[in-house]
Rosetta silent file (secondary structure, phi, psi, omega in degrees, C-alpha in Angstrom):
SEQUENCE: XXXXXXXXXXXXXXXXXXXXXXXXXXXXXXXXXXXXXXXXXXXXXXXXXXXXXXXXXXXXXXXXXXXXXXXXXXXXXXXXXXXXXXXXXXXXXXXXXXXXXXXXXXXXXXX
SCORE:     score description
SCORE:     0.000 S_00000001
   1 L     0.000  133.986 -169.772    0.000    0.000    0.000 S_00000001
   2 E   -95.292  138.035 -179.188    1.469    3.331   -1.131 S_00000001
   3 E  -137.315  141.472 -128.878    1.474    5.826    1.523 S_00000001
   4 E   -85.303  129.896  174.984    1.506    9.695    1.731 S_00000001
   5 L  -115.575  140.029  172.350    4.866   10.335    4.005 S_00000001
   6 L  -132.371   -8.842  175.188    4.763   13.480    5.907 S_00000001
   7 L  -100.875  157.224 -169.939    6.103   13.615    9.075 S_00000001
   8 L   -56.986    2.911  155.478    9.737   14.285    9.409 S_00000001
   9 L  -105.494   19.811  159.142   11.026   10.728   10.486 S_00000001
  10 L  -116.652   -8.359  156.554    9.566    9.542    7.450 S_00000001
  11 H   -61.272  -45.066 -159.645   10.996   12.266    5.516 S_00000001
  12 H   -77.726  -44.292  159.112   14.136   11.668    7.010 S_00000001
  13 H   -39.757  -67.328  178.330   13.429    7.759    6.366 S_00000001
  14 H   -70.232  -15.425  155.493   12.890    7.988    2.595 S_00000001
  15 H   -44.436  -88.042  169.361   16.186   10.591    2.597 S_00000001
  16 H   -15.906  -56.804  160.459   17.913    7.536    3.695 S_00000001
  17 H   -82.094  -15.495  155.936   16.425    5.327    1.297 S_00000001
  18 H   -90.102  -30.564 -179.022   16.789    7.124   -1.801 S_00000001
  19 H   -69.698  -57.859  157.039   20.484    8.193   -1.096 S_00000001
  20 L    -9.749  -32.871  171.457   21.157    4.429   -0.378 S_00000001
  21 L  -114.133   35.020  165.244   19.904    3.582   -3.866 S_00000001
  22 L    80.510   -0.696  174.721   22.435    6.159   -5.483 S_00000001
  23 L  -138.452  159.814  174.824   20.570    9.184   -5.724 S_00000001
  24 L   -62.828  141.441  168.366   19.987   12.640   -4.613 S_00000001
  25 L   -97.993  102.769  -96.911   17.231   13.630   -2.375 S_00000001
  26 L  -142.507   94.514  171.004   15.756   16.758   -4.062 S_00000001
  27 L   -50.398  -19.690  162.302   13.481   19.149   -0.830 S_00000001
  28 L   -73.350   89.193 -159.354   11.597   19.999   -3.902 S_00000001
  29 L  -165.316  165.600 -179.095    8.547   18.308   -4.603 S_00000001
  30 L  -118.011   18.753 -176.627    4.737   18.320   -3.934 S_00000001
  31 L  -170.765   88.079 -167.371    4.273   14.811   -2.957 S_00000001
  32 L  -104.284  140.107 -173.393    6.500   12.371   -1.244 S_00000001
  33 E  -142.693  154.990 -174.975    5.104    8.805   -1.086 S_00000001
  34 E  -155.349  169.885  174.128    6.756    5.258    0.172 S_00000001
  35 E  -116.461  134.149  174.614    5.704    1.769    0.741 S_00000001
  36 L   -69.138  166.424  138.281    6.024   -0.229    3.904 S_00000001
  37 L  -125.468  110.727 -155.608    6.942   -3.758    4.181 S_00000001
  38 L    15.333  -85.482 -151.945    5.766   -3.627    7.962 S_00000001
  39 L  -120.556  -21.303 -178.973    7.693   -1.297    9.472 S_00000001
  40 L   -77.831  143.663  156.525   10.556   -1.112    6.727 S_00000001
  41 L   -89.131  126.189 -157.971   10.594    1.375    3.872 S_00000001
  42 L  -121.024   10.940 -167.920   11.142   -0.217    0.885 S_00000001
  43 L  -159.943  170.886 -160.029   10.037    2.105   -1.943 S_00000001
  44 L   177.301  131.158  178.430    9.949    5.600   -2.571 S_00000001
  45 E   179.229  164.874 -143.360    9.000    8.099   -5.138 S_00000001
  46 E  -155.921  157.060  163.866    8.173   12.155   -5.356 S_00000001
  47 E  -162.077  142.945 -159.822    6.323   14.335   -8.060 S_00000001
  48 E  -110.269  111.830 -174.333    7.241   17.865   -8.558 S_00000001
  49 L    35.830  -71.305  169.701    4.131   19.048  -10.713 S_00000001
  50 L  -144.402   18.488 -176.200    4.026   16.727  -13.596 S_00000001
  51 E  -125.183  112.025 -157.219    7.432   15.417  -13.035 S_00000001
  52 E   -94.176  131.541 -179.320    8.135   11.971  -11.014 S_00000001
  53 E  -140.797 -175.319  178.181   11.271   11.567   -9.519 S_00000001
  54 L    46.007   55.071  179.072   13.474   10.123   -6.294 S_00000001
  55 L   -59.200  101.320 -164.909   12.169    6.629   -7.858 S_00000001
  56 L  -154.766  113.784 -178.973   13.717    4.042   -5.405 S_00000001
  57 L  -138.403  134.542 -177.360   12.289    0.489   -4.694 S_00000001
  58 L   -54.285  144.317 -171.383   14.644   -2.056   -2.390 S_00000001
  59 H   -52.652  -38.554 -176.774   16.081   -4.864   -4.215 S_00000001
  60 H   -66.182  -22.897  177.193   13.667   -7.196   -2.278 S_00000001
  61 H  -124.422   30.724  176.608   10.517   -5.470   -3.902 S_00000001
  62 L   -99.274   57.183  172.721   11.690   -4.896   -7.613 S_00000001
  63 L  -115.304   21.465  147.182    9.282   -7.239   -9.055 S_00000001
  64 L   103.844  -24.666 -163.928    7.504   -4.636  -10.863 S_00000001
  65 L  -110.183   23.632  162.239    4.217   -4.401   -8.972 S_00000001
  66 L  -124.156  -36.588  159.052    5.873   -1.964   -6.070 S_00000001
  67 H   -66.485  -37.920 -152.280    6.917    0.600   -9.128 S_00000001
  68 H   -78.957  -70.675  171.854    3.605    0.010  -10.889 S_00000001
  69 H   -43.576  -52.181 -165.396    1.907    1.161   -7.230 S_00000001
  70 H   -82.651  -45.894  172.219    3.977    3.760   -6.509 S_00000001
  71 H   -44.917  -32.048 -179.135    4.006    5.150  -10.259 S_00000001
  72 H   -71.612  -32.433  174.081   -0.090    4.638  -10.144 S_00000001
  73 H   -63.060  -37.724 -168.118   -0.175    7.154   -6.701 S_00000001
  74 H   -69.838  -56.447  177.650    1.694    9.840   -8.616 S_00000001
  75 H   -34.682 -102.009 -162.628   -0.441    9.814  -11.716 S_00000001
  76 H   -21.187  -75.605 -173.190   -3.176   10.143   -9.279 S_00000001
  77 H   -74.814   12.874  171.940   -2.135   12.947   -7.502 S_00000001
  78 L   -91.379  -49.513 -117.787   -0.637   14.781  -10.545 S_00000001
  79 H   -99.491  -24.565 -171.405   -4.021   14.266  -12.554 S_00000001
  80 H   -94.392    2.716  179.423   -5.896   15.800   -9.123 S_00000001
  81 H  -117.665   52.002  174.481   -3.452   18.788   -9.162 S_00000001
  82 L    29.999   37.254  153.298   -4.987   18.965  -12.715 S_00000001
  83 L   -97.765  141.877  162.354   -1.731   17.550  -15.086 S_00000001
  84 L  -129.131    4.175  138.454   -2.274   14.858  -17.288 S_00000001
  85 L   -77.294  141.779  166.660    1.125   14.422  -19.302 S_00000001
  86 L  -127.796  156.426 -179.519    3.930   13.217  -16.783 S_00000001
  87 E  -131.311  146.691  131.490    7.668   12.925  -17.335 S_00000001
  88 E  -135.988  153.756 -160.259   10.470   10.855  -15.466 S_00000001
  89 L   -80.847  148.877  -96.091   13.678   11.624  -15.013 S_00000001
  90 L   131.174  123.100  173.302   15.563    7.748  -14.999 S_00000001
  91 L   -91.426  133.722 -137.398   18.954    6.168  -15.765 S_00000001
  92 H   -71.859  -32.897  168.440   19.010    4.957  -18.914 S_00000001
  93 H   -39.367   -9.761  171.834   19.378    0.764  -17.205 S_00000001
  94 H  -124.379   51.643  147.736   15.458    1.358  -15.419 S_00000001
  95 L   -90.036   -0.914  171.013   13.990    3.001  -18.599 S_00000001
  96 H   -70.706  -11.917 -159.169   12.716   -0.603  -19.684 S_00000001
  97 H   -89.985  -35.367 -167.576   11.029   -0.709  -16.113 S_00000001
  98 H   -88.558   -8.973  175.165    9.030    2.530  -16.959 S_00000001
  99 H   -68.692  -41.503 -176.620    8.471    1.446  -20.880 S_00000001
 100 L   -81.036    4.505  146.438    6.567   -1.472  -19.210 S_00000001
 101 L   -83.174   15.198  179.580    4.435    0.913  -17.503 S_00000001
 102 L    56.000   36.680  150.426    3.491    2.811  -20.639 S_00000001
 103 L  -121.245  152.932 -159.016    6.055    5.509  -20.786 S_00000001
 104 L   -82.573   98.737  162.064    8.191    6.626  -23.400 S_00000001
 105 L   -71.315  143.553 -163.716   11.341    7.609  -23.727 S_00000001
 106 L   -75.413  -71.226 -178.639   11.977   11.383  -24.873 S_00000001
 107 L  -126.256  159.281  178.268   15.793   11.708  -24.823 S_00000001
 108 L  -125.687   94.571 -178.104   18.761    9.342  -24.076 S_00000001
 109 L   -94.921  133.692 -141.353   21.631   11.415  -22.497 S_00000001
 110 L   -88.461 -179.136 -166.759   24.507    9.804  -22.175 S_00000001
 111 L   -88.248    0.000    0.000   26.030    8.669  -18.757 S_00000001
């Protein structure tokens, strides 16, 4: 179950778990959301307007249906803060995970 996180040890928690999986954690965003596996966070993900970022799901839940969830919460709350095109930003080794999730890739920059 994807869940909204807002208080600051779950802020601080999903910090943790996206820098852990190689990326920056960006204070800029309108949505921060994570998944639980009881008490651990195992997922992550952010949306800045129409733009999804801080993507991060634990090796233990990358079987496609804990990205699918958290990628289904953003659409939802971009489409109620009235966008309906979305972009994410992605290294180009997970853009097959969001192509199986019906998005495209725009550009391929190089690493």
């Amino acid at each position: 179950m994807v869940t909204e996180l807002l208080s600051l040890r779950d802020i601080e928690r999903a910090r943790g778990h996206i820098e852990a999986a190689g990326l920056r954690f960006e204070d800029e965003y309108d949505s921060l959301v994570g998944v639980f596996d009881g008490t651990d966070l195992v997922a992550t993900g952010a949306r800045h307007r129409n733009i999804f970022k801080m993507l991060a799901v634990a090796p233990s839940h990358q079987d496609g249906a804990t990205l699918g969830a958290l990628t289904t919460e953003l659409i939802r709350s971009a489409g109620y803060a009235g966008f309906d095109v979305f972009f994410i930003f992605t290294r180009p080794q997970h853009a097959h995970s969001f192509q199986a999730l019906n998005f495209q890739p725009l550009v391929h920059h190089p690493q």
